[in-house]
Amino acid sequence: MIPLLLLLAVQTPAAAPAPKLPPPDAGAFRVLIIPDMEGMGSAVDIHEVIAGNEGEQYRLLTSDDYWHRFRGLLTQEVNAVITGARGSGARSFVVNEGHGGNLFANVLPWDLDTAAILVRGFPKPLVMITGIDSTVGTLIFTGAHAGAGKPGVLAHNFAFDAFTVNGTTLNEVGINALIASEYGVAVSMVSGDDVVIRETREILGNDFVGIVTKYAVGRMAAITFSPSRVRRMLQDSAAVAVRRAMSGGFKPYRLPKPYRVEFTLRRSYPEMIVQGVDSLRWQGLEKTGDRSYRLVTSDARQMGYLLDAIERVVLH
């Protein structure tokens, strides 16, 4: 039997309407920043990126000495990106919480650069990329991590052990880059460990500024730099990335339509999670195996809406 709370979470097959952001000032170049935590400088342990309220299985995976300190480092990294982008002429900044820890509320609002609009909380229609629209000039990912099965620090990919579109394996950056292409928006910068930067170049090519924040030596170990050095790298790189973006130096990531989306839920999830996804009754979603599914769509945003529905099942 599926618990009532889980049933309430999955009775949402229709996508919520896209939120409306305040428009930027006339002529202002807008940057959408998506911060994650696993790939940020110094972070190597799940205790450092989990608040403990994300679900029953997470309650013992944190402590105040870890997570609260790394929230501060996360906010400082975002501010460094904003400072660099501002130095190249950007004047509008949207920060969308991309990390599921604390149910997508990790950036410290009172310490965030006052020029930024902050999108936080959960659920939200396009998860990591909620807030994107035609006013966005470029997309920047900070603290990104490698995909499931990769040898990167805390590597994973949403709720999946495998996720492909048209046979191409996509990590979280790749999935969101494809959704962003529906708005004509390109990724200009990605930061994270050396594994995610290599992996993302295999997906997007070399057409983005990549910043290696640390070198992975295991799933929960890395060669790290001083946080202040990482912030300097982020600031300098954001300045370069935004300068190129403002001159049209990046192209949106595209794949042929229709998109044949295939994914497999994590084998570590209990059967209750699988039952919850089965109960979504999502239009066009076909079950192809015990934990495998297929969706064919011509609109990449449908992937984002489905991701939100699945995250609701997982983070219940």
PDB file of C-alpha atoms in Angstrom:
ATOM      1  CA  MET A   1       0.000   0.000   0.000  1.00  0.00           C
ATOM      2  CA  ILE A   2       1.241   3.510  -0.874  1.00  0.00           C
ATOM      3  CA  PRO A   3       1.109   5.915   2.099  1.00  0.00           C
ATOM      4  CA  LEU A   4      -1.450   8.734   1.887  1.00  0.00           C
ATOM      5  CA  LEU A   5       1.295  11.379   1.854  1.00  0.00           C
ATOM      6  CA  LEU A   6       2.885   9.735  -1.171  1.00  0.00           C
ATOM      7  CA  LEU A   7      -0.455   9.487  -2.945  1.00  0.00           C
ATOM      8  CA  LEU A   8      -1.002  13.199  -2.387  1.00  0.00           C
ATOM      9  CA  ALA A   9       2.413  13.869  -3.842  1.00  0.00           C
ATOM     10  CA  VAL A  10       1.800  11.985  -7.077  1.00  0.00           C
ATOM     11  CA  GLN A  11      -1.694  13.177  -7.975  1.00  0.00           C
ATOM     12  CA  THR A  12      -0.254  16.018 -10.023  1.00  0.00           C
ATOM     13  CA  PRO A  13       0.026  14.902 -13.680  1.00  0.00           C
ATOM     14  CA  ALA A  14      -0.533  18.424 -15.041  1.00  0.00           C
ATOM     15  CA  ALA A  15       2.418  20.814 -15.105  1.00  0.00           C
ATOM     16  CA  ALA A  16       2.151  24.029 -13.145  1.00  0.00           C
ATOM     17  CA  PRO A  17       2.307  27.228 -15.195  1.00  0.00           C
ATOM     18  CA  ALA A  18       5.714  28.803 -15.605  1.00  0.00           C
ATOM     19  CA  PRO A  19       6.351  31.503 -12.994  1.00  0.00           C
ATOM     20  CA  LYS A  20       6.615  35.119 -14.068  1.00  0.00           C
ATOM     21  CA  LEU A  21       9.824  36.898 -13.124  1.00  0.00           C
ATOM     22  CA  PRO A  22       9.972  40.668 -12.725  1.00  0.00           C
ATOM     23  CA  PRO A  23      11.359  42.009 -16.003  1.00  0.00           C
ATOM     24  CA  PRO A  24      14.910  43.348 -15.992  1.00  0.00           C
ATOM     25  CA  ASP A  25      15.504  47.057 -16.393  1.00  0.00           C
ATOM     26  CA  ALA A  26      15.478  48.176 -20.002  1.00  0.00           C
ATOM     27  CA  GLY A  27      18.622  46.997 -21.733  1.00  0.00           C
ATOM     28  CA  ALA A  28      19.928  45.067 -18.707  1.00  0.00           C
ATOM     29  CA  PHE A  29      21.654  41.761 -19.466  1.00  0.00           C
ATOM     30  CA  ARG A  30      20.182  39.020 -17.254  1.00  0.00           C
ATOM     31  CA  VAL A  31      22.189  36.083 -15.872  1.00  0.00           C
ATOM     32  CA  LEU A  32      20.480  32.974 -14.461  1.00  0.00           C
ATOM     33  CA  ILE A  33      22.721  31.254 -11.896  1.00  0.00           C
ATOM     34  CA  ILE A  34      21.970  27.699 -10.751  1.00  0.00           C
ATOM     35  CA  PRO A  35      24.017  26.789  -7.664  1.00  0.00           C
ATOM     36  CA  ASP A  36      24.397  23.184  -6.567  1.00  0.00           C
ATOM     37  CA  MET A  37      26.483  22.092  -3.567  1.00  0.00           C
ATOM     38  CA  GLU A  38      28.227  18.801  -4.285  1.00  0.00           C
ATOM     39  CA  GLY A  39      30.629  20.416  -6.758  1.00  0.00           C
ATOM     40  CA  MET A  40      31.415  23.558  -4.788  1.00  0.00           C
ATOM     41  CA  GLY A  41      34.904  24.154  -3.454  1.00  0.00           C
ATOM     42  CA  SER A  42      35.881  22.082  -0.374  1.00  0.00           C
ATOM     43  CA  ALA A  43      32.658  19.985  -0.207  1.00  0.00           C
ATOM     44  CA  VAL A  44      33.389  16.241  -0.168  1.00  0.00           C
ATOM     45  CA  ASP A  45      30.936  14.642   2.271  1.00  0.00           C
ATOM     46  CA  ILE A  46      27.169  14.191   2.117  1.00  0.00           C
ATOM     47  CA  HIS A  47      26.940  15.586   5.684  1.00  0.00           C
ATOM     48  CA  GLU A  48      28.071  18.935   4.281  1.00  0.00           C
ATOM     49  CA  VAL A  49      25.224  19.270   1.763  1.00  0.00           C
ATOM     50  CA  ILE A  50      22.202  17.757   3.540  1.00  0.00           C
ATOM     51  CA  ALA A  51      19.964  19.513   6.069  1.00  0.00           C
ATOM     52  CA  GLY A  52      18.206  16.350   7.275  1.00  0.00           C
ATOM     53  CA  ASN A  53      14.634  17.325   6.361  1.00  0.00           C
ATOM     54  CA  GLU A  54      14.658  15.972   2.804  1.00  0.00           C
ATOM     55  CA  GLY A  55      13.082  12.657   3.773  1.00  0.00           C
ATOM     56  CA  GLU A  56      13.326   9.950   6.405  1.00  0.00           C
ATOM     57  CA  GLN A  57      16.453   8.423   4.844  1.00  0.00           C
ATOM     58  CA  TYR A  58      18.338  11.730   5.197  1.00  0.00           C
ATOM     59  CA  ARG A  59      17.702  12.561   8.854  1.00  0.00           C
ATOM     60  CA  LEU A  60      20.975  11.147  10.160  1.00  0.00           C
ATOM     61  CA  LEU A  61      23.109  12.398   7.265  1.00  0.00           C
ATOM     62  CA  THR A  62      23.883  15.862   8.573  1.00  0.00           C
ATOM     63  CA  SER A  63      24.944  18.035  11.487  1.00  0.00           C
ATOM     64  CA  ASP A  64      24.931  21.775  12.087  1.00  0.00           C
ATOM     65  CA  ASP A  65      28.720  21.858  12.107  1.00  0.00           C
ATOM     66  CA  TYR A  66      28.669  20.664   8.519  1.00  0.00           C
ATOM     67  CA  TRP A  67      25.681  21.931   6.576  1.00  0.00           C
ATOM     68  CA  HIS A  68      25.300  25.405   8.079  1.00  0.00           C
ATOM     69  CA  ARG A  69      28.933  26.244   7.388  1.00  0.00           C
ATOM     70  CA  PHE A  70      28.740  25.048   3.808  1.00  0.00           C
ATOM     71  CA  ARG A  71      25.578  27.079   3.213  1.00  0.00           C
ATOM     72  CA  GLY A  72      27.711  30.118   3.884  1.00  0.00           C
ATOM     73  CA  LEU A  73      30.405  28.979   1.466  1.00  0.00           C
ATOM     74  CA  LEU A  74      27.732  28.307  -1.150  1.00  0.00           C
ATOM     75  CA  THR A  75      26.347  31.824  -0.824  1.00  0.00           C
ATOM     76  CA  GLN A  76      29.810  33.330  -1.091  1.00  0.00           C
ATOM     77  CA  GLU A  77      30.452  31.379  -4.307  1.00  0.00           C
ATOM     78  CA  VAL A  78      27.228  32.705  -5.829  1.00  0.00           C
ATOM     79  CA  ASN A  79      28.152  36.241  -4.831  1.00  0.00           C
ATOM     80  CA  ALA A  80      31.566  35.817  -6.470  1.00  0.00           C
ATOM     81  CA  VAL A  81      29.869  34.867  -9.739  1.00  0.00           C
ATOM     82  CA  ILE A  82      27.583  37.884  -9.530  1.00  0.00           C
ATOM     83  CA  THR A  83      30.527  40.180  -8.862  1.00  0.00           C
ATOM     84  CA  GLY A  84      32.378  38.860 -11.895  1.00  0.00           C
ATOM     85  CA  ALA A  85      29.316  39.035 -14.135  1.00  0.00           C
ATOM     86  CA  ARG A  86      28.618  42.598 -13.009  1.00  0.00           C
ATOM     87  CA  GLY A  87      32.163  43.551 -13.901  1.00  0.00           C
ATOM     88  CA  SER A  88      31.470  42.563 -17.509  1.00  0.00           C
ATOM     89  CA  GLY A  89      28.251  44.551 -17.741  1.00  0.00           C
ATOM     90  CA  ALA A  90      25.471  42.255 -16.490  1.00  0.00           C
ATOM     91  CA  ARG A  91      22.900  44.149 -14.450  1.00  0.00           C
ATOM     92  CA  SER A  92      20.164  41.579 -13.707  1.00  0.00           C
ATOM     93  CA  PHE A  93      20.703  38.362 -11.730  1.00  0.00           C
ATOM     94  CA  VAL A  94      18.354  35.470 -10.986  1.00  0.00           C
ATOM     95  CA  VAL A  95      19.566  32.736  -8.624  1.00  0.00           C
ATOM     96  CA  ASN A  96      17.570  29.513  -8.675  1.00  0.00           C
ATOM     97  CA  GLU A  97      18.353  27.067  -5.859  1.00  0.00           C
ATOM     98  CA  GLY A  98      19.506  23.940  -7.690  1.00  0.00           C
ATOM     99  CA  HIS A  99      20.406  21.774  -4.696  1.00  0.00           C
ATOM    100  CA  GLY A 100      17.783  19.499  -3.158  1.00  0.00           C
ATOM    101  CA  GLY A 101      19.244  19.742   0.337  1.00  0.00           C
ATOM    102  CA  ASN A 102      16.879  21.574   2.711  1.00  0.00           C
ATOM    103  CA  LEU A 103      14.281  21.177  -0.048  1.00  0.00           C
ATOM    104  CA  PHE A 104      15.996  23.674  -2.354  1.00  0.00           C
ATOM    105  CA  ALA A 105      16.599  26.394   0.250  1.00  0.00           C
ATOM    106  CA  ASN A 106      20.336  26.530   0.932  1.00  0.00           C
ATOM    107  CA  VAL A 107      21.551  29.972  -0.166  1.00  0.00           C
ATOM    108  CA  LEU A 108      21.449  32.428   2.746  1.00  0.00           C
ATOM    109  CA  PRO A 109      19.053  35.168   1.542  1.00  0.00           C
ATOM    110  CA  TRP A 110      20.366  37.752   4.019  1.00  0.00           C
ATOM    111  CA  ASP A 111      23.918  37.317   2.714  1.00  0.00           C
ATOM    112  CA  LEU A 112      23.093  37.146  -0.993  1.00  0.00           C
ATOM    113  CA  ASP A 113      24.063  40.051  -3.257  1.00  0.00           C
ATOM    114  CA  THR A 114      21.179  42.523  -3.047  1.00  0.00           C
ATOM    115  CA  ALA A 115      20.920  42.770  -6.844  1.00  0.00           C
ATOM    116  CA  ALA A 116      19.809  39.141  -7.135  1.00  0.00           C
ATOM    117  CA  ILE A 117      16.307  37.700  -7.385  1.00  0.00           C
ATOM    118  CA  LEU A 118      16.252  34.376  -5.496  1.00  0.00           C
ATOM    119  CA  VAL A 119      14.064  31.404  -6.465  1.00  0.00           C
ATOM    120  CA  ARG A 120      13.964  28.937  -3.570  1.00  0.00           C
ATOM    121  CA  GLY A 121      11.791  26.214  -2.079  1.00  0.00           C
ATOM    122  CA  PHE A 122      10.052  23.103  -3.362  1.00  0.00           C
ATOM    123  CA  PRO A 123       8.215  21.936  -5.394  1.00  0.00           C
ATOM    124  CA  LYS A 124       8.811  24.181  -8.397  1.00  0.00           C
ATOM    125  CA  PRO A 125       7.813  23.454 -12.014  1.00  0.00           C
ATOM    126  CA  LEU A 126      11.187  23.085 -13.738  1.00  0.00           C
ATOM    127  CA  VAL A 127      13.196  22.226 -10.604  1.00  0.00           C
ATOM    128  CA  MET A 128      16.756  23.468 -11.194  1.00  0.00           C
ATOM    129  CA  ILE A 129      15.907  25.709 -14.119  1.00  0.00           C
ATOM    130  CA  THR A 130      12.711  27.262 -12.773  1.00  0.00           C
ATOM    131  CA  GLY A 131      12.750  30.963 -13.545  1.00  0.00           C
ATOM    132  CA  ILE A 132      14.148  30.721 -17.046  1.00  0.00           C
ATOM    133  CA  ASP A 133      12.368  32.740 -19.708  1.00  0.00           C
ATOM    134  CA  SER A 134      13.180  34.796 -22.776  1.00  0.00           C
ATOM    135  CA  THR A 135      14.618  37.619 -20.643  1.00  0.00           C
ATOM    136  CA  VAL A 136      17.599  35.444 -19.635  1.00  0.00           C
ATOM    137  CA  GLY A 137      20.811  36.200 -21.513  1.00  0.00           C
ATOM    138  CA  THR A 138      22.928  33.310 -20.289  1.00  0.00           C
ATOM    139  CA  LEU A 139      22.930  30.347 -17.910  1.00  0.00           C
ATOM    140  CA  ILE A 140      25.653  29.621 -15.316  1.00  0.00           C
ATOM    141  CA  PHE A 141      25.966  26.462 -13.181  1.00  0.00           C
ATOM    142  CA  THR A 142      28.039  26.515  -9.982  1.00  0.00           C
ATOM    143  CA  GLY A 143      28.877  23.594  -7.711  1.00  0.00           C
ATOM    144  CA  ALA A 144      27.834  21.070 -10.352  1.00  0.00           C
ATOM    145  CA  HIS A 145      28.588  17.365  -9.928  1.00  0.00           C
ATOM    146  CA  ALA A 146      29.146  14.430 -12.260  1.00  0.00           C
ATOM    147  CA  GLY A 147      26.377  12.061 -13.284  1.00  0.00           C
ATOM    148  CA  ALA A 148      25.409   8.717 -11.796  1.00  0.00           C
ATOM    149  CA  GLY A 149      28.132   6.087 -11.869  1.00  0.00           C
ATOM    150  CA  LYS A 150      30.924   8.562 -12.573  1.00  0.00           C
ATOM    151  CA  PRO A 151      34.006   8.761 -10.290  1.00  0.00           C
ATOM    152  CA  GLY A 152      33.260  12.323  -9.205  1.00  0.00           C
ATOM    153  CA  VAL A 153      32.614  13.685  -5.725  1.00  0.00           C
ATOM    154  CA  LEU A 154      29.059  12.786  -4.634  1.00  0.00           C
ATOM    155  CA  ALA A 155      28.196  11.965  -8.258  1.00  0.00           C
ATOM    156  CA  HIS A 156      24.520  11.386  -9.093  1.00  0.00           C
ATOM    157  CA  ASN A 157      21.805  12.507 -11.501  1.00  0.00           C
ATOM    158  CA  PHE A 158      18.506  13.527  -9.885  1.00  0.00           C
ATOM    159  CA  ALA A 159      16.637  10.306  -9.005  1.00  0.00           C
ATOM    160  CA  PHE A 160      18.244   8.182 -11.715  1.00  0.00           C
ATOM    161  CA  ASP A 161      20.915   5.567 -12.265  1.00  0.00           C
ATOM    162  CA  ALA A 162      20.657   6.268 -15.998  1.00  0.00           C
ATOM    163  CA  PHE A 163      19.176   9.116 -18.069  1.00  0.00           C
ATOM    164  CA  THR A 164      19.468   9.429 -21.844  1.00  0.00           C
ATOM    165  CA  VAL A 165      17.906  11.566 -24.564  1.00  0.00           C
ATOM    166  CA  ASN A 166      18.080  10.135 -28.076  1.00  0.00           C
ATOM    167  CA  GLY A 167      20.656   7.693 -26.742  1.00  0.00           C
ATOM    168  CA  THR A 168      22.915  10.468 -25.364  1.00  0.00           C
ATOM    169  CA  THR A 169      23.675  10.218 -21.645  1.00  0.00           C
ATOM    170  CA  LEU A 170      22.960  13.553 -19.965  1.00  0.00           C
ATOM    171  CA  ASN A 171      23.989  14.761 -16.527  1.00  0.00           C
ATOM    172  CA  GLU A 172      22.041  17.437 -14.637  1.00  0.00           C
ATOM    173  CA  VAL A 173      23.785  20.242 -16.528  1.00  0.00           C
ATOM    174  CA  GLY A 174      22.984  18.598 -19.852  1.00  0.00           C
ATOM    175  CA  ILE A 175      19.322  18.048 -19.010  1.00  0.00           C
ATOM    176  CA  ASN A 176      18.855  21.663 -18.005  1.00  0.00           C
ATOM    177  CA  ALA A 177      20.896  22.958 -20.931  1.00  0.00           C
ATOM    178  CA  LEU A 178      18.500  21.153 -23.270  1.00  0.00           C
ATOM    179  CA  ILE A 179      15.486  22.685 -21.517  1.00  0.00           C
ATOM    180  CA  ALA A 180      17.138  26.114 -21.743  1.00  0.00           C
ATOM    181  CA  SER A 181      17.443  25.683 -25.507  1.00  0.00           C
ATOM    182  CA  GLU A 182      13.651  25.951 -25.742  1.00  0.00           C
ATOM    183  CA  TYR A 183      14.158  29.609 -24.784  1.00  0.00           C
ATOM    184  CA  GLY A 184      17.226  30.091 -26.961  1.00  0.00           C
ATOM    185  CA  VAL A 185      19.464  30.328 -23.876  1.00  0.00           C
ATOM    186  CA  ALA A 186      22.996  28.897 -23.826  1.00  0.00           C
ATOM    187  CA  VAL A 187      25.199  27.710 -20.964  1.00  0.00           C
ATOM    188  CA  SER A 188      28.252  29.947 -20.650  1.00  0.00           C
ATOM    189  CA  MET A 189      29.912  28.608 -17.492  1.00  0.00           C
ATOM    190  CA  VAL A 190      30.039  25.470 -15.312  1.00  0.00           C
ATOM    191  CA  SER A 191      32.014  24.949 -12.095  1.00  0.00           C
ATOM    192  CA  GLY A 192      32.607  21.691 -10.248  1.00  0.00           C
ATOM    193  CA  ASP A 193      35.176  18.955  -9.834  1.00  0.00           C
ATOM    194  CA  ASP A 194      37.390  17.809 -12.696  1.00  0.00           C
ATOM    195  CA  VAL A 195      35.106  14.853 -13.467  1.00  0.00           C
ATOM    196  CA  VAL A 196      31.971  16.919 -14.109  1.00  0.00           C
ATOM    197  CA  ILE A 197      33.877  19.396 -16.259  1.00  0.00           C
ATOM    198  CA  ARG A 198      35.205  16.569 -18.472  1.00  0.00           C
ATOM    199  CA  GLU A 199      31.788  14.923 -18.587  1.00  0.00           C
ATOM    200  CA  THR A 200      30.006  18.158 -19.479  1.00  0.00           C
ATOM    201  CA  ARG A 201      32.487  18.841 -22.285  1.00  0.00           C
ATOM    202  CA  GLU A 202      31.566  15.443 -23.723  1.00  0.00           C
ATOM    203  CA  ILE A 203      27.922  16.607 -23.749  1.00  0.00           C
ATOM    204  CA  LEU A 204      28.081  20.320 -24.593  1.00  0.00           C
ATOM    205  CA  GLY A 205      31.461  20.375 -26.318  1.00  0.00           C
ATOM    206  CA  ASN A 206      34.069  22.980 -25.433  1.00  0.00           C
ATOM    207  CA  ASP A 207      31.670  25.886 -25.846  1.00  0.00           C
ATOM    208  CA  PHE A 208      31.538  26.971 -22.190  1.00  0.00           C
ATOM    209  CA  VAL A 209      33.904  28.293 -19.530  1.00  0.00           C
ATOM    210  CA  GLY A 210      34.767  25.473 -17.109  1.00  0.00           C
ATOM    211  CA  ILE A 211      36.170  25.983 -13.615  1.00  0.00           C
ATOM    212  CA  VAL A 212      37.673  23.040 -11.721  1.00  0.00           C
ATOM    213  CA  THR A 213      36.938  23.708  -8.055  1.00  0.00           C
ATOM    214  CA  LYS A 214      38.632  20.492  -6.846  1.00  0.00           C
ATOM    215  CA  TYR A 215      40.090  17.219  -8.124  1.00  0.00           C
ATOM    216  CA  ALA A 216      38.169  14.084  -7.219  1.00  0.00           C
ATOM    217  CA  VAL A 217      40.110  11.223  -5.656  1.00  0.00           C
ATOM    218  CA  GLY A 218      37.002   9.270  -4.647  1.00  0.00           C
ATOM    219  CA  ARG A 219      33.266   9.627  -4.165  1.00  0.00           C
ATOM    220  CA  MET A 220      33.833  11.435  -0.857  1.00  0.00           C
ATOM    221  CA  ALA A 221      37.391  12.736  -1.181  1.00  0.00           C
ATOM    222  CA  ALA A 222      39.101  15.401  -3.265  1.00  0.00           C
ATOM    223  CA  ILE A 223      42.147  17.608  -3.621  1.00  0.00           C
ATOM    224  CA  THR A 224      40.755  21.020  -2.695  1.00  0.00           C
ATOM    225  CA  PHE A 225      41.762  24.677  -2.795  1.00  0.00           C
ATOM    226  CA  SER A 226      41.275  27.516  -0.344  1.00  0.00           C
ATOM    227  CA  PRO A 227      37.676  28.774  -0.544  1.00  0.00           C
ATOM    228  CA  SER A 228      38.959  32.278  -1.232  1.00  0.00           C
ATOM    229  CA  ARG A 229      40.953  30.980  -4.198  1.00  0.00           C
ATOM    230  CA  VAL A 230      37.871  29.240  -5.559  1.00  0.00           C
ATOM    231  CA  ARG A 231      35.856  32.442  -5.251  1.00  0.00           C
ATOM    232  CA  ARG A 232      38.528  34.341  -7.159  1.00  0.00           C
ATOM    233  CA  MET A 233      38.425  31.743  -9.940  1.00  0.00           C
ATOM    234  CA  LEU A 234      34.640  31.977 -10.077  1.00  0.00           C
ATOM    235  CA  GLN A 235      34.669  35.763 -10.189  1.00  0.00           C
ATOM    236  CA  ASP A 236      37.298  35.959 -12.918  1.00  0.00           C
ATOM    237  CA  SER A 237      35.674  33.208 -14.981  1.00  0.00           C
ATOM    238  CA  ALA A 238      32.186  34.696 -14.693  1.00  0.00           C
ATOM    239  CA  ALA A 239      33.561  37.955 -16.060  1.00  0.00           C
ATOM    240  CA  VAL A 240      34.976  36.111 -19.080  1.00  0.00           C
ATOM    241  CA  ALA A 241      31.840  34.015 -19.602  1.00  0.00           C
ATOM    242  CA  VAL A 242      29.405  36.943 -19.444  1.00  0.00           C
ATOM    243  CA  ARG A 243      31.556  39.095 -21.700  1.00  0.00           C
ATOM    244  CA  ARG A 244      31.449  36.347 -24.349  1.00  0.00           C
ATOM    245  CA  ALA A 245      27.745  35.716 -23.773  1.00  0.00           C
ATOM    246  CA  MET A 246      26.897  39.380 -24.293  1.00  0.00           C
ATOM    247  CA  SER A 247      28.617  39.239 -27.678  1.00  0.00           C
ATOM    248  CA  GLY A 248      26.723  36.081 -28.699  1.00  0.00           C
ATOM    249  CA  GLY A 249      29.690  33.784 -28.170  1.00  0.00           C
ATOM    250  CA  PHE A 250      27.732  30.688 -27.017  1.00  0.00           C
ATOM    251  CA  LYS A 251      25.104  28.551 -28.746  1.00  0.00           C
ATOM    252  CA  PRO A 252      22.197  26.743 -27.049  1.00  0.00           C
ATOM    253  CA  TYR A 253      22.594  22.980 -26.627  1.00  0.00           C
ATOM    254  CA  ARG A 254      20.287  21.182 -29.039  1.00  0.00           C
ATOM    255  CA  LEU A 255      19.369  17.613 -29.905  1.00  0.00           C
ATOM    256  CA  PRO A 256      17.067  16.430 -32.726  1.00  0.00           C
ATOM    257  CA  LYS A 257      13.333  16.399 -32.015  1.00  0.00           C
ATOM    258  CA  PRO A 258      11.322  14.501 -30.950  1.00  0.00           C
ATOM    259  CA  TYR A 259      13.233  13.693 -27.784  1.00  0.00           C
ATOM    260  CA  ARG A 260      13.290  10.027 -26.827  1.00  0.00           C
ATOM    261  CA  VAL A 261      13.819  10.231 -23.067  1.00  0.00           C
ATOM    262  CA  GLU A 262      14.741   7.018 -21.245  1.00  0.00           C
ATOM    263  CA  PHE A 263      15.605   6.735 -17.570  1.00  0.00           C
ATOM    264  CA  THR A 264      16.067   4.211 -14.789  1.00  0.00           C
ATOM    265  CA  LEU A 265      15.277   4.992 -11.163  1.00  0.00           C
ATOM    266  CA  ARG A 266      18.045   4.459  -8.612  1.00  0.00           C
ATOM    267  CA  ARG A 267      18.338   0.836  -7.568  1.00  0.00           C
ATOM    268  CA  SER A 268      18.900   2.046  -3.986  1.00  0.00           C
ATOM    269  CA  TYR A 269      15.339   3.409  -3.753  1.00  0.00           C
ATOM    270  CA  PRO A 270      12.747   1.332  -1.898  1.00  0.00           C
ATOM    271  CA  GLU A 271       9.883  -0.169  -3.848  1.00  0.00           C
ATOM    272  CA  MET A 272       7.594   2.519  -2.426  1.00  0.00           C
ATOM    273  CA  ILE A 273       9.343   5.116  -4.613  1.00  0.00           C
ATOM    274  CA  VAL A 274       8.865   2.981  -7.717  1.00  0.00           C
ATOM    275  CA  GLN A 275       5.167   2.603  -6.884  1.00  0.00           C
ATOM    276  CA  GLY A 276       4.914   6.363  -6.501  1.00  0.00           C
ATOM    277  CA  VAL A 277       6.397   7.000  -9.953  1.00  0.00           C
ATOM    278  CA  ASP A 278       4.145   4.309 -11.434  1.00  0.00           C
ATOM    279  CA  SER A 279       1.168   6.175  -9.964  1.00  0.00           C
ATOM    280  CA  LEU A 280       1.992   9.471 -11.705  1.00  0.00           C
ATOM    281  CA  ARG A 281      -0.186   8.611 -14.741  1.00  0.00           C
ATOM    282  CA  TRP A 282       1.942  11.060 -16.711  1.00  0.00           C
ATOM    283  CA  GLN A 283       0.768  11.465 -20.292  1.00  0.00           C
ATOM    284  CA  GLY A 284       3.075   9.567 -22.657  1.00  0.00           C
ATOM    285  CA  LEU A 285       5.163   7.999 -19.886  1.00  0.00           C
ATOM    286  CA  GLU A 286       5.713   4.302 -20.606  1.00  0.00           C
ATOM    287  CA  LYS A 287       7.186   1.776 -18.200  1.00  0.00           C
ATOM    288  CA  THR A 288       9.776  -0.386 -19.948  1.00  0.00           C
ATOM    289  CA  GLY A 289      11.257  -2.383 -17.051  1.00  0.00           C
ATOM    290  CA  ASP A 290      11.135  -2.860 -13.301  1.00  0.00           C
ATOM    291  CA  ARG A 291      12.539   0.659 -12.771  1.00  0.00           C
ATOM    292  CA  SER A 292      12.879   1.901 -16.353  1.00  0.00           C
ATOM    293  CA  TYR A 293      10.667   4.340 -18.258  1.00  0.00           C
ATOM    294  CA  ARG A 294      10.378   6.094 -21.617  1.00  0.00           C
ATOM    295  CA  LEU A 295       8.868   9.428 -22.645  1.00  0.00           C
ATOM    296  CA  VAL A 296       8.781  10.818 -26.186  1.00  0.00           C
ATOM    297  CA  THR A 297       8.205  14.567 -26.458  1.00  0.00           C
ATOM    298  CA  SER A 298       9.025  17.469 -28.758  1.00  0.00           C
ATOM    299  CA  ASP A 299       9.217  19.939 -25.867  1.00  0.00           C
ATOM    300  CA  ALA A 300      12.204  19.628 -23.531  1.00  0.00           C
ATOM    301  CA  ARG A 301      10.258  21.463 -20.853  1.00  0.00           C
ATOM    302  CA  GLN A 302       8.132  18.346 -20.426  1.00  0.00           C
ATOM    303  CA  MET A 303      11.264  16.651 -19.067  1.00  0.00           C
ATOM    304  CA  GLY A 304      11.528  19.363 -16.442  1.00  0.00           C
ATOM    305  CA  TYR A 305       7.886  19.070 -15.429  1.00  0.00           C
ATOM    306  CA  LEU A 306       8.264  15.288 -15.121  1.00  0.00           C
ATOM    307  CA  LEU A 307      11.442  15.701 -13.071  1.00  0.00           C
ATOM    308  CA  ASP A 308       9.506  17.909 -10.657  1.00  0.00           C
ATOM    309  CA  ALA A 309       6.799  15.260 -10.299  1.00  0.00           C
ATOM    310  CA  ILE A 310       9.369  12.540  -9.637  1.00  0.00           C
ATOM    311  CA  GLU A 311      11.220  14.724  -7.121  1.00  0.00           C
ATOM    312  CA  ARG A 312       7.920  15.172  -5.261  1.00  0.00           C
ATOM    313  CA  VAL A 313       7.714  11.391  -4.927  1.00  0.00           C
ATOM    314  CA  VAL A 314      11.317  11.067  -3.737  1.00  0.00           C
ATOM    315  CA  LEU A 315      11.387  14.072  -1.350  1.00  0.00           C
ATOM    316  CA  HIS A 316       8.206  13.267   0.526  1.00  0.00           C
TER     317      HIS A 316
END
